[in-house]
Structure formats: structure tokens, C-alpha cells
XYZ file of C-alpha atoms in Angstrom:
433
model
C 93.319 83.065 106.873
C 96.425 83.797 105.111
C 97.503 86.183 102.743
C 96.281 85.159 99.238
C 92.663 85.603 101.172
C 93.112 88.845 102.106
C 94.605 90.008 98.492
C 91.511 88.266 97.102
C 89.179 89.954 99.022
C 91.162 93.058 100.086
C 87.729 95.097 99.033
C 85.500 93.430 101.362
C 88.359 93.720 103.893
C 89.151 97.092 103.462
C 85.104 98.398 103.124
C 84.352 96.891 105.945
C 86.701 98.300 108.275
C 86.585 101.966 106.553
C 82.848 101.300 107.613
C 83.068 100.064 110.899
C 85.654 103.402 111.342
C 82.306 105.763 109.782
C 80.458 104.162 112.941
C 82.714 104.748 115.247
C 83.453 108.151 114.462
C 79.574 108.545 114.654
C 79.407 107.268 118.215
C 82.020 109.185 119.990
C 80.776 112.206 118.214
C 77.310 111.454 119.732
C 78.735 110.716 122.964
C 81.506 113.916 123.761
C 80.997 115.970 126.468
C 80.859 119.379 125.788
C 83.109 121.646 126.975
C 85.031 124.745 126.940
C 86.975 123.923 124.108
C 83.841 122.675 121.271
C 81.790 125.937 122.736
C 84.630 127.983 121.572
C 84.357 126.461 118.339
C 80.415 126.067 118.437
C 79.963 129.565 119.570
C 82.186 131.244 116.624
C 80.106 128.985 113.942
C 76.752 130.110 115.438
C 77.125 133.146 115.510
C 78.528 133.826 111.916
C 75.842 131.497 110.925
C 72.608 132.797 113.411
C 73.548 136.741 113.285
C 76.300 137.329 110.398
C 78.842 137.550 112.933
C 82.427 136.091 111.530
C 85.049 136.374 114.170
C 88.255 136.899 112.667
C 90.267 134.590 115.447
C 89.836 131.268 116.677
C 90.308 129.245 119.679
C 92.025 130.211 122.494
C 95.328 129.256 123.157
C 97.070 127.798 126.595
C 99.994 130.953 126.707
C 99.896 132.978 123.348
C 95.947 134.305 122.350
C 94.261 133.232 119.902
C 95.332 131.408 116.940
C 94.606 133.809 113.791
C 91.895 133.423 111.113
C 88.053 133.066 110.794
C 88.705 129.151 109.580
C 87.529 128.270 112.818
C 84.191 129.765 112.271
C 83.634 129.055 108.886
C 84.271 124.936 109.784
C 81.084 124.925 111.984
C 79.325 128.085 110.756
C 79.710 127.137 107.028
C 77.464 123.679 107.085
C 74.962 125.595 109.512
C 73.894 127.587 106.547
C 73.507 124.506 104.892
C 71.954 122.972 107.167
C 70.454 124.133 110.130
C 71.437 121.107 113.038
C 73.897 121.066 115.371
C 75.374 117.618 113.544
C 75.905 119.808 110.138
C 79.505 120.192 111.547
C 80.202 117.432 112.856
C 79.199 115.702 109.688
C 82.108 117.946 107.747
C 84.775 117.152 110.290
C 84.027 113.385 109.397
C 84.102 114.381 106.216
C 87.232 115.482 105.808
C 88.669 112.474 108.300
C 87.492 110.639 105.142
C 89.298 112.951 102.794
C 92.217 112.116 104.940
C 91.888 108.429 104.554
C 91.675 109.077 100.655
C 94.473 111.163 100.664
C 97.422 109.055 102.546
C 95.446 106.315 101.147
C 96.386 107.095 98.290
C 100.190 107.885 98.871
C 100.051 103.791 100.525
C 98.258 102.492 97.145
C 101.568 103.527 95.577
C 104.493 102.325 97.399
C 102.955 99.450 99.433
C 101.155 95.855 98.936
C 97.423 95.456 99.845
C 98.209 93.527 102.920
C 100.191 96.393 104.180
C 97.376 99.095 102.949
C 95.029 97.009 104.900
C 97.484 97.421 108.197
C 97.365 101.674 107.355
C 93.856 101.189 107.297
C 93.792 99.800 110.536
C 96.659 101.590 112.089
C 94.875 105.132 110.945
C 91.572 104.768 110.517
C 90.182 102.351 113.136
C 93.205 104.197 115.661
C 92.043 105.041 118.937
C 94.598 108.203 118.467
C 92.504 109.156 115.314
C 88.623 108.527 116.879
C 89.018 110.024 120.202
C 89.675 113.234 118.400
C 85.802 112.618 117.318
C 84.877 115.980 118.425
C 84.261 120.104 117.651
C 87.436 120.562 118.885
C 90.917 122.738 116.975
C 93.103 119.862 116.956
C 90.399 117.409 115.745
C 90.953 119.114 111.837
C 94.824 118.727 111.930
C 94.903 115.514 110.647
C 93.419 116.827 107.506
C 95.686 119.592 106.641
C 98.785 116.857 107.407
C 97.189 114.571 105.017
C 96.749 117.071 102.308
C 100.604 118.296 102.967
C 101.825 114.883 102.939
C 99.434 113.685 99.433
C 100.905 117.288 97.952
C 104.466 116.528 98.359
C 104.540 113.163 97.691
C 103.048 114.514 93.912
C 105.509 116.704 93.844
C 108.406 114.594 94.118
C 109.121 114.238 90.435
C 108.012 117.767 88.815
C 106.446 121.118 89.779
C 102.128 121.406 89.393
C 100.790 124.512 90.097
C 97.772 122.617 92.113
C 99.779 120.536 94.167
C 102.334 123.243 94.797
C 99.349 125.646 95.781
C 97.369 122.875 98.067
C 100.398 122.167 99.544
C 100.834 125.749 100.814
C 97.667 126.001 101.948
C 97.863 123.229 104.097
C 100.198 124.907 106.217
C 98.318 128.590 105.941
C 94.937 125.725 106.905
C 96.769 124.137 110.093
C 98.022 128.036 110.896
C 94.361 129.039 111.317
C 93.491 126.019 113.480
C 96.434 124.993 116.038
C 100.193 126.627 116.902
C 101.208 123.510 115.759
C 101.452 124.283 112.200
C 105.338 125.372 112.394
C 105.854 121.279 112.548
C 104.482 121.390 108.334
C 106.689 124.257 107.328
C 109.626 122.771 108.826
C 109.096 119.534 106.957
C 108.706 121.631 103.925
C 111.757 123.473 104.222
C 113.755 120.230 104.253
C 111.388 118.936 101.552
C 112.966 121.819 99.294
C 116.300 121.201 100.521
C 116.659 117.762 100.302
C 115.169 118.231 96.848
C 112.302 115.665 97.865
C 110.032 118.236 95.963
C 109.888 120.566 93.386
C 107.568 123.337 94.091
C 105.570 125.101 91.121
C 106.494 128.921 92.790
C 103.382 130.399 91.018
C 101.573 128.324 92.692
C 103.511 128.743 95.980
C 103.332 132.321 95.882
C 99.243 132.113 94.742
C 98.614 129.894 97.626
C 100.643 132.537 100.088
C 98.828 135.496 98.657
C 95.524 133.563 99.718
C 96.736 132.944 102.872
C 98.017 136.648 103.690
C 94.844 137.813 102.378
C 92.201 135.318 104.767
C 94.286 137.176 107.262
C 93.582 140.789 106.834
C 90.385 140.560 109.228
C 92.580 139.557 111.617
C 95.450 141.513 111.894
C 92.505 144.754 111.725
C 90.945 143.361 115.168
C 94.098 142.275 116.262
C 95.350 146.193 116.257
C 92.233 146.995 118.781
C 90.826 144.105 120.739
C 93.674 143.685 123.536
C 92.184 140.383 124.851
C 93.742 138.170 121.608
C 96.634 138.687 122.913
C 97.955 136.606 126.474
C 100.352 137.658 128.864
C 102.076 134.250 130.177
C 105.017 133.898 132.476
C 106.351 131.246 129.578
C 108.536 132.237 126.462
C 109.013 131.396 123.135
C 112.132 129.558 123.124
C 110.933 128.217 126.622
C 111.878 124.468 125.409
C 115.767 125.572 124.238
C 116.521 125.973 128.060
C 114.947 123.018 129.923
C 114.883 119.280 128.673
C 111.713 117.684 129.511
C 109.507 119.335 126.997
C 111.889 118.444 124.088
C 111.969 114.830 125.463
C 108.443 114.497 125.952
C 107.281 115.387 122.167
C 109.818 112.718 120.877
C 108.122 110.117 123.274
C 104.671 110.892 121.900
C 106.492 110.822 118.542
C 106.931 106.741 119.360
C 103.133 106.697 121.684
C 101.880 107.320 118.190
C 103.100 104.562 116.323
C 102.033 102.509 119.626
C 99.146 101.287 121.681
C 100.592 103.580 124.815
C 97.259 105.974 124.002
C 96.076 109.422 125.827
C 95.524 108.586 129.534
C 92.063 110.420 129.204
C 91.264 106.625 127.686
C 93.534 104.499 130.310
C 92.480 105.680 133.532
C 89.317 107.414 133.275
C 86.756 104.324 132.498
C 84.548 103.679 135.276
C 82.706 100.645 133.972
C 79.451 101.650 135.793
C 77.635 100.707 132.399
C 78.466 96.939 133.298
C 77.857 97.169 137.013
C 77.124 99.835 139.897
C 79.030 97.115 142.394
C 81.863 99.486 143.321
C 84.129 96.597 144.241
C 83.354 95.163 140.506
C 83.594 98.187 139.078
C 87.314 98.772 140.690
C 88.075 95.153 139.232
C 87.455 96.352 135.832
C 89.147 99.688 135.872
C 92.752 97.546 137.542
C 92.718 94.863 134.590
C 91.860 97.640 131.867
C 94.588 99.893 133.137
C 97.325 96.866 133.200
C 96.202 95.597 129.756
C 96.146 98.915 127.974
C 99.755 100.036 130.196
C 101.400 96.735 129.274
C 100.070 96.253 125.591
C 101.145 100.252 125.249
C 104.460 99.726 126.656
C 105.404 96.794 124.845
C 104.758 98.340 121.864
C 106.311 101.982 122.769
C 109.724 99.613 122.612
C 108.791 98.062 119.404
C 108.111 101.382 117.860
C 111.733 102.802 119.205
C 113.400 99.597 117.806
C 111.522 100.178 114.380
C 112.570 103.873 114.852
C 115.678 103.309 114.901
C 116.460 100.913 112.350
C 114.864 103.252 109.900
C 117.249 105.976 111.227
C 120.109 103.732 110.466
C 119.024 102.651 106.935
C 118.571 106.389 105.731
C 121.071 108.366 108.003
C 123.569 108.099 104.587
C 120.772 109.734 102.433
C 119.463 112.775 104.200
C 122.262 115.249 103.132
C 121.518 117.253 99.666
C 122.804 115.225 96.620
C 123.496 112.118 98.971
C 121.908 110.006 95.870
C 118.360 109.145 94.671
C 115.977 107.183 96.999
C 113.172 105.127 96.070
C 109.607 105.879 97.624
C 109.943 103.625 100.532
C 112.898 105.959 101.572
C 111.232 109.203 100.871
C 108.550 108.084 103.452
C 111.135 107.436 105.793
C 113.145 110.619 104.881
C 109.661 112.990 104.967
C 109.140 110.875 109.149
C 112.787 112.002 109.779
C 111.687 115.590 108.783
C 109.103 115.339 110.994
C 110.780 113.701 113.747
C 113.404 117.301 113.503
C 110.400 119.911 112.776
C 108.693 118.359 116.494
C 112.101 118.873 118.595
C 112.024 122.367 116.911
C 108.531 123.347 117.417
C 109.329 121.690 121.514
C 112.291 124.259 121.474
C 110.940 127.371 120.255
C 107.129 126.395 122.273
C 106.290 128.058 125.195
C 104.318 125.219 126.985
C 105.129 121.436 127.585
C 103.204 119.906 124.999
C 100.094 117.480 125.572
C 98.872 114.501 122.787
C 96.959 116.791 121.240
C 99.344 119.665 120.454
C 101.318 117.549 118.561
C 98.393 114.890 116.802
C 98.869 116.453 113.611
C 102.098 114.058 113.103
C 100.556 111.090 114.118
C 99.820 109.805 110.476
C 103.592 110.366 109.700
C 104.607 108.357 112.959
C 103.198 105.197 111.325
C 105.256 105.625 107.983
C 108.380 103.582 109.606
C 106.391 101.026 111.166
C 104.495 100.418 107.362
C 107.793 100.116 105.896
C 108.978 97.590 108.481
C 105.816 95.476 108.017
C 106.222 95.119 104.202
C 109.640 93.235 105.286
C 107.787 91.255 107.954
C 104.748 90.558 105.393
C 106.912 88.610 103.029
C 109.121 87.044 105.923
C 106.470 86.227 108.281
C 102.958 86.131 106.183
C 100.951 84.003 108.747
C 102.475 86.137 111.728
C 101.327 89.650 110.133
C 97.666 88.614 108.680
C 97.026 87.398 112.595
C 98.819 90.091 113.629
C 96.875 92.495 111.841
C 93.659 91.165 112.596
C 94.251 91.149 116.558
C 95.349 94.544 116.007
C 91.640 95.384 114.798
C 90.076 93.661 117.140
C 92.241 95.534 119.972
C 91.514 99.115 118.444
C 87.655 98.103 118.233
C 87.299 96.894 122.044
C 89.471 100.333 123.363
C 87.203 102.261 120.917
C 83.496 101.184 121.981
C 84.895 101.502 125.591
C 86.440 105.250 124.858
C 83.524 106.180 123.232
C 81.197 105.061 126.179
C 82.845 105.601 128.709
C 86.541 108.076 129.099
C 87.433 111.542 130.017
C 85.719 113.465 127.355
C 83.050 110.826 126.098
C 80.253 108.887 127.795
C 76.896 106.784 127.454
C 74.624 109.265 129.160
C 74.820 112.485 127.050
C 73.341 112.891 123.802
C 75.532 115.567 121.253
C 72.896 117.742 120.010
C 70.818 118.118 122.920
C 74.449 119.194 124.906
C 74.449 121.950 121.777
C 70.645 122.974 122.365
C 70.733 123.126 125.756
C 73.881 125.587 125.205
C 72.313 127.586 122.533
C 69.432 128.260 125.297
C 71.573 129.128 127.912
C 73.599 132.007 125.637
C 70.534 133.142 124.207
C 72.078 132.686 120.607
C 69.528 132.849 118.054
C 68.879 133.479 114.210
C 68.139 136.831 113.525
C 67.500 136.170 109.764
């Protein structure tokens, strides 16, 4: 197979992996174990949707309360009125994964070749990073809002639009309601403004605010008189300014997401017992899948620094104001760099040492410098990168049906919906209308 195949029949290609990515998504949704984290979210949707009950706050948070809004109700709660099934929001959540796709889809379609679109499709879509999110979980939405910040800006490069400006804002005000995380979007948009990278319509800046301030109102009434959304913690905000490691540890998952080096909730948590119940064998099986997926991961952590920093070096002259114009490969790489800052701020100002999922909402933007590397390495090697790309897929598939079967938070024996029935039971939550 070689190139000229794969721009003839870059359709087939590319609906057949967006497919097998639908299935996926399907089975670790099927397969998650329920805990703490999807009741919270579960619980909220339920009970706006069962008894008219809307909580103004969402999930829980490790040192701070409660992240602020009713978003996280209305995401499961919302398609239960449609719908009365506990896969009514699990079906929107794969919905807007899809609206995702479409949206830095798009973005690729514009700067990139087919072959290379084909390798985001892969490299986002069929990403083990991406699917093992597959759950009613906070973080599992991010991706979304990051999608519709980065597809915003990147129309607003050129001219101001009222939609895009507004969309764009609400991105942020979307990831605010979901995850602490969302001060990593408004940095990148504050260098987006001052590097001039996009030129905001400020009706629609200040429209999209007012919305915002306004979805909060519920909130900041409970917040005045229920105590408990609000956490004492022996941490700090600014907790990350005064020791090292948690600043250094969100730039490495800043390269683990542009790598193979995944969550070791996938690595080291298979137990294989759906091939065998010989212990011995079964201890076989989790050695050689723990020194593939560790040496695969690692070799590729060091490719992804290397790619890292060549980028670094090819647009350290342009990120100053009025340091010239750049073309759209180098606003990619420009909007990464912004993101590569607005993580060691967020690690600095944080009062916890951040896990993979804290930070997941910039793992689309972590594969922008490797794309832009490949286009060079898709005209200079073209056999190389089609093989390339299609062990890649292959790879992803394998640690996918595995993850999904058989990790931390997903396996074989439980069955989603009865998990959510069996919970429903147990809290007595019912529809009272």
C-alpha cells in the first residue's frame, strides 16, 4: 500500500476507522465500572430528570468543592427526558466525541494532506487516551469544549464573527462548569489576543460572558448557604509555585500525550483471566503486556520530546507580538506553545499534583507538533509513514479491546445499565412525574 492508495480511497479509509472508533467507544462504555465519580454525575442527572431537582454544582473536587454550574446535571439529566434509559447519556457524550472529531477535523482538512488527516484520525479518534475516557465521568466532556475552543479560534484568525467569538467564550464558561482545568483555555486565549492569532468579535465576547455569568446565578445563591461546596484542604492555590514536581509532571504528560506511554490504569491493571484462569499463564501475559506497552510508550515519550523540541526551535522567533505573519502550520504550533505555557501555569497556581485526567483536555493540542512533523516525513519517507500509520492502528486497536475488557475502570463481566439500575434501586431514586 502506498500513498496514491490511500488518497484514492481516503473515504473508505477514513469511514472505516471513524467506525471502528463508534464501536469502541460503545464497548468501553458498556463495560465501565461504576463508581463514585459516574454516580456523582448519574445521581445529579436523575434527579433533575426523575423529581425536578437541578443541582446548581457539579462534581466534587479532590481539594477545592465543587466545580460551579448545573452543566453537570443537565449532560445526563437532559437526554433522560428524552429518553428514559440509562444509555440516553452516554449516547450524548459520544455524541459530542463525534462533534469533536468534526470540529478539529475540520481545522486538519485545512492545513494538512489526507494522508496526514488520516494519521489525526488515528492519533485522536482510535487513541487509547481518547476511549478510555468512555465513561459518565467530568473529564470525559473536556475534549469537547477544547475542540470547540480550538475550531473557534482557528476561524477567527483572519476577522472577528460574532458566532465564533461567542462559541469560543463559551467553551471556556463550558469546561468551567465541568473540570478546574478550564484556566488551561483562557490562558491560551489570552495569548491568542496578544499574539494577535485572533480577532475577537467583543459583542459576541461579552454576549457569550453574560451567558455564562448568568448559568451561574443558581450557584453562587446555594453557594452563600450550603457550607459543604466548599473544602477545607491542607493544599493551596499557588501550591505548585513552591515545589517542582507538580510543574514537571504536567509537562511530562504534555509529551505521554503525543505518545504511546498511556494511563497506568491500562498498563498494569490487565489480568488476562478472560484468556486463562492458569495463574502462572495469566502472570505471563500481564509481564509481556507491561514490557510492550512500557517500551513502545517510552520510545515514543523520546520521539515526542525530540518532535517537541524542534517545533520550539522553528517558532521560538515568532511568538513575540508583531514578530511577522505565520502561515497555518505555525499557528498550530504557536496555539501548542500556548498550551504548553497555560499547563505550567495552571501546575503553579493548582493545589494538587495533577493526574492524566486533570489535564486530558490538552491532549488533542499535544498531537498538533507531531502532525506537522509527519507532513515533512510523508513527503520524505511515503512508504515509511503509510506502514507507519497503519501499525499505529493496529497498536491502538489491540490496547483498546484489551482496556475495554479488561483495566482499572473497565471489564468483561459488568453490563452498564444494569450497574445504573441496580444503583437507582439501592438510592431509592424514582420518577415522581
Amino acid at each position: 500500500m502506498n500513498e496514491n492508495y490511500l488518497n484514492r480511497h481516503f473515504a473508505i479509509f477514513q469511514g472505516t476507522g471513524f467506525f471502528i472508533g463508534l464501536i469502541l467507544a460503545l464497548l468501553y462504555s458498556n463495560h465501565q465500572i461504576m463508581t463514585g465519580d459516574q454516580w456523582q454525575m448519574l445521581h445529579k442527572g436523575y434527579l433533575g430528570a426523575y423529581q425536578d431537582i437541578w443541582q446548581p454544582f457539579g462534581n466534587a473536587a479532590s481539594a477545592v468543592g465543587n466545580v460551579p454550574g448545573s452543566l453537570s446535571a443537565w449532560v445526563v439529566g437532559g437526554p433522560l427526558l428524552l429518553w428514559d434509559n440509562p444509555w440516553a447519556p452516554m449516547l450524548l457524550l459520544i455524541g459530542l466525541r463525534v462533534l469533536s472529531f468534526l470540529m478539529f477535523d475540520a481545522v486538519i482538512k485545512a492545513v494538512f494532506s489526507q494522508p496526514v488527516r488520516l494519521l489525526f484520525m488515528v492519533g485522536y479518534w482510535l487513541n487509547p487516551w481518547l476511549l478510555y475516557d468512555s465513561q459518565l465521568y467530568n473529564p470525559a466532556y473536556l475534549c469537547f469544549f477544547t475542540a470547540l475552543h480550538f475550531w473557534s479560534a482557528f476561524k477567527l484568525r483572519e476577522q472577528p464573527n460574532f458566532l465564533f467569538s461567542f462559541l469560543h467564550v463559551l467553551a471556556i464558561g463550558g469546561a468551567m462548569q465541568l473540570h478546574y482545568s478550564w484556566p488551561v483555555l483562557a490562558v491560551i486565549s489570552c495569548y491568542l489576543l496578544y499574539r494577535k492569532m485572533a480577532y475577537p468579535n467583543w459583542a459576541g465576547v461579552f454576549a457569550a460572558g453574560a451567558v455564562i455569568l448568568l448559568s451561574l446565578v443558581p450557584y453562587y445563591l446555594e453557594y452563600t448557604t450550603n457550607e459543604a461546596l466548599s473544602r477545607e484542604s491542607d493544599r493551596y492555590i499557588g501550591y505548585g509555585l513552591v515545589h517542582v514536581y507538580p510543574v514537571l509532571k504536567a509537562v511530562l504528560y504534555w509529551l505521554r500525550y503525543a505518545s504511546t506511554l498511556f494511563s497506568n490504569r491500562i498498563i498494569t491493571d490487565a489480568s488476562f483471566d478472560w484468556i486463562t484462569t492458569i495463574s502462572w499463564l495469566q502472570a505471563v501475559f500481564q509481564y509481556m503486556w507491561q514490557a510492550i506497552l512500557y517500551l513502545v510508550g517510552a520510545a515514543t515519550v523520546v520521539i515526542a520530546a525530540k518532535i517537541n523540541w524542534r517545533a520550539w526551535k522553528s517558532i521560538k522567533p515568532l511568538i513575540k507580538r508583531g514578530s511577522g505573519d505565520i502561515d497555518s502550520q505555525q499557528w498550530l504550533l504557536l496555539y501548542a506553545a500556548a498550551t504548553v505555557l497555560a499547563i505550567i501555569i495552571n501546575a503553579m497556581l493548582s493545589p494538587i499534583t495533577f493526574s492524566y485526567w486533570h489535564l486530558i483536555l490538552t491532549y488533542p493540542i499535544a498531537l498538533l507538533p507531531i502532525l506537522v512533523a509527519s507532513e515533512r516525513w510523508r513527503t520524505s519517507t511515503p512508504q515509511r509513514f503509510v506502514k507507519g500509520l497503519l501499525w499505529l492502528a493496529a497498536f491502538f486497536i489491540v490496547v483498546n479491546l484489551v482496556a475495554a475488557c479488561d483495566s482499572e475502570k473497565y471489564t468483561h463481566k459488568v453490563d452498564y445499565a444494569e450497574q445504573v439500575e441496580v444503583l437507582l434501586t439501592q438510592e431509592g431514586l424514582t420518577r415522581l412525574r
